JSON list of C-alpha atoms and ligand atoms in Angstrom, two decimals:
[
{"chain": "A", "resi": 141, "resn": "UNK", "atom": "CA", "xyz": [-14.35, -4.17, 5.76]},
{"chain": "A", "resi": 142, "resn": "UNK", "atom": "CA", "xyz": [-13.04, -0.46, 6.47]},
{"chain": "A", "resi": 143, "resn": "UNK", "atom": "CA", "xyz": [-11.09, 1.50, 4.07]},
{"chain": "A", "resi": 144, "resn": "UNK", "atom": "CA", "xyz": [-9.01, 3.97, 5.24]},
{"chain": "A", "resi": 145, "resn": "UNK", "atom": "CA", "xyz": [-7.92, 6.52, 2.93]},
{"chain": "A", "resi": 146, "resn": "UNK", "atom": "CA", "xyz": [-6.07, 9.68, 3.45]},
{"chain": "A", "resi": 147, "resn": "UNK", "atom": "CA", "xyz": [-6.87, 12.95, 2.25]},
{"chain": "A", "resi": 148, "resn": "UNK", "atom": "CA", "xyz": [-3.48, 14.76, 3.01]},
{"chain": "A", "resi": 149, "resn": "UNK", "atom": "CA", "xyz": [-3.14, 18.26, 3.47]},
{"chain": "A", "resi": 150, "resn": "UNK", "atom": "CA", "xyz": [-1.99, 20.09, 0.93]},
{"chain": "A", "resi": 151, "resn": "UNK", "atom": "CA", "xyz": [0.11, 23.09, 0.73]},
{"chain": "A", "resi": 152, "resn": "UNK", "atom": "CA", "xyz": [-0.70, 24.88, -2.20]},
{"chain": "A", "resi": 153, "resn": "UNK", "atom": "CA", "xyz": [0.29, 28.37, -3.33]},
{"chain": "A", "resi": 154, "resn": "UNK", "atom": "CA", "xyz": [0.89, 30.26, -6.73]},
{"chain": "A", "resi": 155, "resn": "UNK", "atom": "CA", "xyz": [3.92, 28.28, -7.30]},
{"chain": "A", "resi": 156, "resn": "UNK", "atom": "CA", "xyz": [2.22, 24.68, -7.38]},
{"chain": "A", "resi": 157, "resn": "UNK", "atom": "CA", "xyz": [1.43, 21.89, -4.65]},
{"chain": "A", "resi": 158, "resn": "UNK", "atom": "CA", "xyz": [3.21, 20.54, -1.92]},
{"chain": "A", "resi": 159, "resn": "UNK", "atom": "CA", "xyz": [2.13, 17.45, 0.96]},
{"chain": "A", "resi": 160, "resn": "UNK", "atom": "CA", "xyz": [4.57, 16.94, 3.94]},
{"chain": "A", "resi": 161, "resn": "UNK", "atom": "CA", "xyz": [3.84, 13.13, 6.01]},
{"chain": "A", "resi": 162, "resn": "UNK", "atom": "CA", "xyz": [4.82, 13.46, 8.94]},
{"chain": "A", "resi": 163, "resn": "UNK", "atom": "CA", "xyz": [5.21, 9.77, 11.35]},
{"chain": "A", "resi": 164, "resn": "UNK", "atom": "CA", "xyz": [2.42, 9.47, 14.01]},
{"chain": "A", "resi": 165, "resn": "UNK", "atom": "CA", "xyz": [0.62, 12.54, 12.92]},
{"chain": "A", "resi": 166, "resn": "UNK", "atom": "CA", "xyz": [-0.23, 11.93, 8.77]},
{"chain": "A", "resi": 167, "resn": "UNK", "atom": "CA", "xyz": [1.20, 8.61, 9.16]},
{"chain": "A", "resi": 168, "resn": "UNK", "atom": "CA", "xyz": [-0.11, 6.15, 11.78]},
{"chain": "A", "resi": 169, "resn": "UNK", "atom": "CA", "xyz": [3.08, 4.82, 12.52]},
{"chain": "A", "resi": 170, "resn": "UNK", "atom": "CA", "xyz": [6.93, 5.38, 12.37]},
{"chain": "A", "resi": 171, "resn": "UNK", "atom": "CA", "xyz": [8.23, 5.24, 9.10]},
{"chain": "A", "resi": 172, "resn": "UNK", "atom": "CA", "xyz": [11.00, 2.46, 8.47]},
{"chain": "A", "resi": 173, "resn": "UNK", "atom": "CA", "xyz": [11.04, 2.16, 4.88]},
{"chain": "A", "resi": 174, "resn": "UNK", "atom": "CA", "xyz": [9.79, 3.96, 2.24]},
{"chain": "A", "resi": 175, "resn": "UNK", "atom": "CA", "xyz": [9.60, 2.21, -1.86]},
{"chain": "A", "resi": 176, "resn": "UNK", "atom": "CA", "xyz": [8.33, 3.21, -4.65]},
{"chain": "A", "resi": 177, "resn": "UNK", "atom": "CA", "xyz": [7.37, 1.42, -8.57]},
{"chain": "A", "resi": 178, "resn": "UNK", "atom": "CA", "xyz": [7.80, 2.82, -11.87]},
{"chain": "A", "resi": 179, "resn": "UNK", "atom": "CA", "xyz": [7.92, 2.17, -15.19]},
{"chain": "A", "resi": 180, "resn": "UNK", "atom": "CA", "xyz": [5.11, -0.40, -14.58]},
{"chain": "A", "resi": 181, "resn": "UNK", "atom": "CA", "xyz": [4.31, -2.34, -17.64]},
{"chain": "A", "resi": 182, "resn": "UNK", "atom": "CA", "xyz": [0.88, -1.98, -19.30]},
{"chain": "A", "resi": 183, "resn": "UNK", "atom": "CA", "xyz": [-1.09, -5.36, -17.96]},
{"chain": "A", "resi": 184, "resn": "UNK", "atom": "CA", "xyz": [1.14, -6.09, -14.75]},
{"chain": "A", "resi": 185, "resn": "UNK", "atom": "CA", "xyz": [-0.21, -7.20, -11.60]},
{"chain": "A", "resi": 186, "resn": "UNK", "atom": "CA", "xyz": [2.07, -6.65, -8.64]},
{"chain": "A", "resi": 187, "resn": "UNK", "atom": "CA", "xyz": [1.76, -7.19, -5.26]},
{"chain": "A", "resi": 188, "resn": "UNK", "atom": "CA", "xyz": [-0.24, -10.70, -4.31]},
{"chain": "A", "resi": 189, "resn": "UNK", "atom": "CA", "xyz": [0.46, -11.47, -0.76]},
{"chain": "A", "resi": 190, "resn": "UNK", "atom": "CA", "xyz": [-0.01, -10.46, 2.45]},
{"chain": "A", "resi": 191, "resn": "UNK", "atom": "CA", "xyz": [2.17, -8.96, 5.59]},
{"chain": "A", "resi": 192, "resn": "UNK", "atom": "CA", "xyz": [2.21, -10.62, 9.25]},
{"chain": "A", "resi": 193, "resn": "UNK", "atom": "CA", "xyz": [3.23, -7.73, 10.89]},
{"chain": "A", "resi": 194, "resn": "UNK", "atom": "CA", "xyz": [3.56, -5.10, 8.63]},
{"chain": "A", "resi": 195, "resn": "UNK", "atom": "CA", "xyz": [1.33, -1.46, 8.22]},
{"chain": "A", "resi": 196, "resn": "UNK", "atom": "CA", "xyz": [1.80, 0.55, 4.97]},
{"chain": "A", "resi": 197, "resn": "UNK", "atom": "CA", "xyz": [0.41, 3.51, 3.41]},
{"chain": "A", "resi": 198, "resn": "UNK", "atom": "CA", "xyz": [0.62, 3.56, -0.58]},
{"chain": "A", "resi": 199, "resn": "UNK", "atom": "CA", "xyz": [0.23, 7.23, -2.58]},
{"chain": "A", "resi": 200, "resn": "UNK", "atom": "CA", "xyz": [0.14, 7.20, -5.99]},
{"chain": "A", "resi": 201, "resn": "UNK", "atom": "CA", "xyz": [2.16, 10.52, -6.30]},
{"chain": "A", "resi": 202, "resn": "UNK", "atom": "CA", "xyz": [2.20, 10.13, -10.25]},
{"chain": "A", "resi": 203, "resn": "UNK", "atom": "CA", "xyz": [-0.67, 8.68, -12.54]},
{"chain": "A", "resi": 204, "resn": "UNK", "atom": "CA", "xyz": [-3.16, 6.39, -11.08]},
{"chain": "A", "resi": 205, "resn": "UNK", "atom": "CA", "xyz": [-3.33, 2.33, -10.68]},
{"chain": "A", "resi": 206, "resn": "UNK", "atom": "CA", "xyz": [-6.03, 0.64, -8.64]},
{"chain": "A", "resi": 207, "resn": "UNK", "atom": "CA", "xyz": [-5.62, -1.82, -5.63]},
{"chain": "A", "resi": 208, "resn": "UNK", "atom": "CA", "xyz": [-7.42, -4.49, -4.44]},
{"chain": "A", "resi": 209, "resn": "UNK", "atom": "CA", "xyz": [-7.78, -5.31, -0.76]},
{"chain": "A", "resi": 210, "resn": "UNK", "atom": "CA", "xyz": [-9.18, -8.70, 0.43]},
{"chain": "A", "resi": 211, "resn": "UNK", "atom": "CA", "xyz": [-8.97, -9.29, 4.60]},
{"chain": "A", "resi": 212, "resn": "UNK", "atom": "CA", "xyz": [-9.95, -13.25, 3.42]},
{"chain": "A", "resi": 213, "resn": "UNK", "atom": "CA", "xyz": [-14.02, -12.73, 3.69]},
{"chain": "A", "resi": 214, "resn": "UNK", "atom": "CA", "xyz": [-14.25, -9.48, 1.91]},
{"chain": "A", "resi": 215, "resn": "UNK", "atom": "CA", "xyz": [-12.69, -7.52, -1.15]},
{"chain": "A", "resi": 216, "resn": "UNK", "atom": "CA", "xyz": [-12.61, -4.21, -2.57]},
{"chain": "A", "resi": 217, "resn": "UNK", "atom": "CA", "xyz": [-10.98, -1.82, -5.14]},
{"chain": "A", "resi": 218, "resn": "UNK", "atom": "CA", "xyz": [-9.76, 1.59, -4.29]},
{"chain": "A", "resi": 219, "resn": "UNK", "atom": "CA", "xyz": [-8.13, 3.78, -7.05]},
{"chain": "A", "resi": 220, "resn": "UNK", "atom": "CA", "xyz": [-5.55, 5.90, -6.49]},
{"chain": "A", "resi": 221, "resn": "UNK", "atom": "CA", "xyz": [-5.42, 8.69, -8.57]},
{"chain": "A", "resi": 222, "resn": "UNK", "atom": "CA", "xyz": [-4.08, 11.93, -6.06]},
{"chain": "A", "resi": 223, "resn": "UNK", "atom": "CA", "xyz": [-0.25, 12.61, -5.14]},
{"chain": "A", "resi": 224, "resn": "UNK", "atom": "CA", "xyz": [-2.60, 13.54, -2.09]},
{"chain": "A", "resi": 225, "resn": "UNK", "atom": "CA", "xyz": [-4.25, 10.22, -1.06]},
{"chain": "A", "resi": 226, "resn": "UNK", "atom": "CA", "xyz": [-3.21, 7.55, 0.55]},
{"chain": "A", "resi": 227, "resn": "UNK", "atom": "CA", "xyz": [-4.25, 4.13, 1.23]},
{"chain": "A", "resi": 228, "resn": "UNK", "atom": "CA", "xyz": [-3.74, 2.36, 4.38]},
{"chain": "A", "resi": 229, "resn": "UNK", "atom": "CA", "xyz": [-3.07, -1.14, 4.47]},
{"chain": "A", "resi": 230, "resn": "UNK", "atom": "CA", "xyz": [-2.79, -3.13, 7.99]},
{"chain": "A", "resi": 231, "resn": "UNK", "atom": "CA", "xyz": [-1.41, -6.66, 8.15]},
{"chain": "A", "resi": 232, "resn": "UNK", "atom": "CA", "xyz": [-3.41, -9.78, 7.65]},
{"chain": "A", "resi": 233, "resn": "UNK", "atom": "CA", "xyz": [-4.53, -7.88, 4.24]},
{"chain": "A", "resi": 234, "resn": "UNK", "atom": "CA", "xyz": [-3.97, -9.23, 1.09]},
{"chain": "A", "resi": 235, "resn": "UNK", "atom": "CA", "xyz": [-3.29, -6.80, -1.60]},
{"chain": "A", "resi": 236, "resn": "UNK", "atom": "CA", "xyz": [-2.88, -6.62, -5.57]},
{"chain": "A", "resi": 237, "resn": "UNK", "atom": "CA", "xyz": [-1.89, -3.37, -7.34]},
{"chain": "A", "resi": 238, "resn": "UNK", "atom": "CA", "xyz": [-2.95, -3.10, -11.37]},
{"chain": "A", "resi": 239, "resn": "UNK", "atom": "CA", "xyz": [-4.48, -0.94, -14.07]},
{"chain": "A", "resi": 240, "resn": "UNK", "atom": "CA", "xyz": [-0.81, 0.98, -13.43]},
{"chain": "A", "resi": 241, "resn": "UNK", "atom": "CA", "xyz": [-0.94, 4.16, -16.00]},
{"chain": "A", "resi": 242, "resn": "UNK", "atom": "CA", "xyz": [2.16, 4.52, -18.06]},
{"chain": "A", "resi": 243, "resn": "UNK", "atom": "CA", "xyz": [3.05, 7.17, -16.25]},
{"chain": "A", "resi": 244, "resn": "UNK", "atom": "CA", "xyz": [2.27, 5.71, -12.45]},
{"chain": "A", "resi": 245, "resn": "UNK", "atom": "CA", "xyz": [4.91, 6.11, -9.40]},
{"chain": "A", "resi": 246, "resn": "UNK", "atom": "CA", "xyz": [3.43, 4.02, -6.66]},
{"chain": "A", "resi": 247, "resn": "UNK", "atom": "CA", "xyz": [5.44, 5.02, -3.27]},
{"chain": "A", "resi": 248, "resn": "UNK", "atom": "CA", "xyz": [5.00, 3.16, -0.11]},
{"chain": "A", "resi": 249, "resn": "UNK", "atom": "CA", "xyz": [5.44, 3.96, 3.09]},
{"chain": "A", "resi": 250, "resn": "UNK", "atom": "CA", "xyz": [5.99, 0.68, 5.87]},
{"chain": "A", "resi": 251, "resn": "UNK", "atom": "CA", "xyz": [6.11, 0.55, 9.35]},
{"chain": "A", "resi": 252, "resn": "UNK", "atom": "CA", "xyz": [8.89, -2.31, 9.21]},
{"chain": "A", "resi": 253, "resn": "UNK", "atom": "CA", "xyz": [12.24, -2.72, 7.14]},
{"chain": "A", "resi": 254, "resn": "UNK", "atom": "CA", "xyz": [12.30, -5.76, 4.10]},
{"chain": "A", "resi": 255, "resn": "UNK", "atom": "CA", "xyz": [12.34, -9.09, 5.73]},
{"chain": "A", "resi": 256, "resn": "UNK", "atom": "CA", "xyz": [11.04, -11.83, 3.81]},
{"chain": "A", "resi": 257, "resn": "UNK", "atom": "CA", "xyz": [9.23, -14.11, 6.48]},
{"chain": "A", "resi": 258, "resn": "UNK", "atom": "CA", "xyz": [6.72, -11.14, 6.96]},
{"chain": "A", "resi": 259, "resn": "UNK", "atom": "CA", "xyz": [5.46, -12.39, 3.31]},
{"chain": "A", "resi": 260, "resn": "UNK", "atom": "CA", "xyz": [2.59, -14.54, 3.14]},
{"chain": "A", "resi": 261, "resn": "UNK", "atom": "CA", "xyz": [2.22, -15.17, -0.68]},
{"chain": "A", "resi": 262, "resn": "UNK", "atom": "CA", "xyz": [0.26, -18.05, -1.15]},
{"chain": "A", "resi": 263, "resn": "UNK", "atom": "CA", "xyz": [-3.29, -17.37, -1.17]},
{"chain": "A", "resi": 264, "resn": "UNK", "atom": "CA", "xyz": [-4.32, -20.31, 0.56]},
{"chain": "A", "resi": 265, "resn": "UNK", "atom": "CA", "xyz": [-2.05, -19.82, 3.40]},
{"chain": "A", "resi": 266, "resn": "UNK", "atom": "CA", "xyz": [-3.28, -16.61, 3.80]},
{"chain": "A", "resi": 267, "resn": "UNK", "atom": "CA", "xyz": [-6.85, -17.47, 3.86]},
{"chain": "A", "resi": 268, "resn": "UNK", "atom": "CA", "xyz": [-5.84, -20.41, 6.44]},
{"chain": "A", "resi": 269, "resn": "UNK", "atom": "CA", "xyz": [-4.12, -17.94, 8.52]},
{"chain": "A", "resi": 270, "resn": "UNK", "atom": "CA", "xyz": [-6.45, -15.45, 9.18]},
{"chain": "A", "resi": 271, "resn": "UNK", "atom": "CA", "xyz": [-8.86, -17.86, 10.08]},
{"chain": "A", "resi": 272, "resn": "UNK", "atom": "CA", "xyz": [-6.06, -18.78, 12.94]},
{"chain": "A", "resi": 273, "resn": "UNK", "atom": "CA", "xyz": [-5.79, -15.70, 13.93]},
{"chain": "B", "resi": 552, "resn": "TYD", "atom": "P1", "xyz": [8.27, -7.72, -4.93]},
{"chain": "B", "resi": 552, "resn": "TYD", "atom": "O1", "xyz": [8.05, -8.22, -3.53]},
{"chain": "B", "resi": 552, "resn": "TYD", "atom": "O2", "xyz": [8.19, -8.70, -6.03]},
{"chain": "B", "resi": 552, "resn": "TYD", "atom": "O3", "xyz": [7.25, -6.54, -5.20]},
{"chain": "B", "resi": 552, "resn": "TYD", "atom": "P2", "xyz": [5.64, -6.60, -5.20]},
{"chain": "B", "resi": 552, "resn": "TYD", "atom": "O4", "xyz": [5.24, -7.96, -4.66]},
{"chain": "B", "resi": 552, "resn": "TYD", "atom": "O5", "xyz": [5.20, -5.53, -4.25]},
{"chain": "B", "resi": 552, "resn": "TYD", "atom": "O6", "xyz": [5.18, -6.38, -6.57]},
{"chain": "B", "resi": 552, "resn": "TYD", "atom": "O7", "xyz": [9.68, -6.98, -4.95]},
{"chain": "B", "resi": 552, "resn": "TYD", "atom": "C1", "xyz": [10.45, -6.87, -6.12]},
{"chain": "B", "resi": 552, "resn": "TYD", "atom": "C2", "xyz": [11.93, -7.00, -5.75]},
{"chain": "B", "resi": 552, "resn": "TYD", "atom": "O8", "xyz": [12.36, -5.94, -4.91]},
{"chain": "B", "resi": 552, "resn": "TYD", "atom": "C3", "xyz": [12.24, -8.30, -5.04]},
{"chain": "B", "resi": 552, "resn": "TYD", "atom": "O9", "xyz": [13.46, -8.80, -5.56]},
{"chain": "B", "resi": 552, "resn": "TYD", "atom": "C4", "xyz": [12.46, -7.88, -3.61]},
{"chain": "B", "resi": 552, "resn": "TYD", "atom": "C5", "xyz": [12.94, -6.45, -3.72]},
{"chain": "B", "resi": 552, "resn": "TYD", "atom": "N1", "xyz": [12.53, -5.59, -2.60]},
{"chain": "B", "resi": 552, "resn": "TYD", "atom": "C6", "xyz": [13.48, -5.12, -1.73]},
{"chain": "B", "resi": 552, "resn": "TYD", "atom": "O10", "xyz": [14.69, -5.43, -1.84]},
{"chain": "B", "resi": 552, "resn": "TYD", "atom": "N2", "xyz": [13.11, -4.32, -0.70]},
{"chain": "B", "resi": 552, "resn": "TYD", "atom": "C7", "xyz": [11.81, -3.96, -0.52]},
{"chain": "B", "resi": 552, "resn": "TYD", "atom": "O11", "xyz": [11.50, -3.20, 0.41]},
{"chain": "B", "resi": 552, "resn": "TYD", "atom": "C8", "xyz": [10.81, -4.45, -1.45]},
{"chain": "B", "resi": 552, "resn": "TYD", "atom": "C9", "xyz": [9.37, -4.10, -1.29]},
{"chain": "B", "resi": 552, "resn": "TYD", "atom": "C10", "xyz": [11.22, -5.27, -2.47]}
]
């Protein structure tokens, strides 16, 4: 299972840091939607389900949390911990986001607008429908 995360470029000078994203050139894909979490709760778990047709790059742009990926054979952990990564996440992938710092702001960028039926968010139908497709 391939992880692909993004060391942006950075634009730093005397003054402090700044990353531009631009769509199709940082970002594999246009941008329809951008979110973001805060305030995160110490011991939450967000995230648990998967996206039919849905691309999204998450940046931790304050703090750290960690996320784990899991395509339905294989899982893994990636930390975010740099306003300058980013972590893309393709459809068919189940994700869950935790070990949020007090101080995390976890934005994401998707390739489609909020519509519920993209949600897979039982685990079992997920794993049944990657194996169909
Ligand atoms: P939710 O799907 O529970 O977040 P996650 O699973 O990633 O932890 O979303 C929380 C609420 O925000 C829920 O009421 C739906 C709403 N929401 C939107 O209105 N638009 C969006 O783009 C997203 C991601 C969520």
């Amino acid at each position: 299972m391939q992880i692909i995360k993004y060391a942006f470029q950075q634009h730093g000078d005397d003054r402090g840091m700044l990353v531009a994203l631009e769509e199709f050139d940082d970002i594999p894909f246009e941008i329809k939607r951008v979110y973001y979490m805060y305030d995160t709760k110490g011991g939450v778990h967000r995230g648990f389900h998967a996206h039919k047709n849905l691309e999204q790059i998450l940046i931790c742009i304050h703090g750290s949390c960690d996320v784990l990926l899991d395509n339905g054979k294989q899982k893994k952990i990636v930390s975010l911990e740099k306003p300058y990564e980013g972590l893309y996440v393709p459809n068919n992938m189940w994700r869950e986001m935790y070990n949020f710092s007090s101080d995390a702001v976890l934005m994401v960028l998707a390739s489609e607008h909020y519509v519920e039926a993209d949600y897979i968010r039982d685990y079992d139908e997920f794993l049944k429908f990657v194996k169909e497709t």
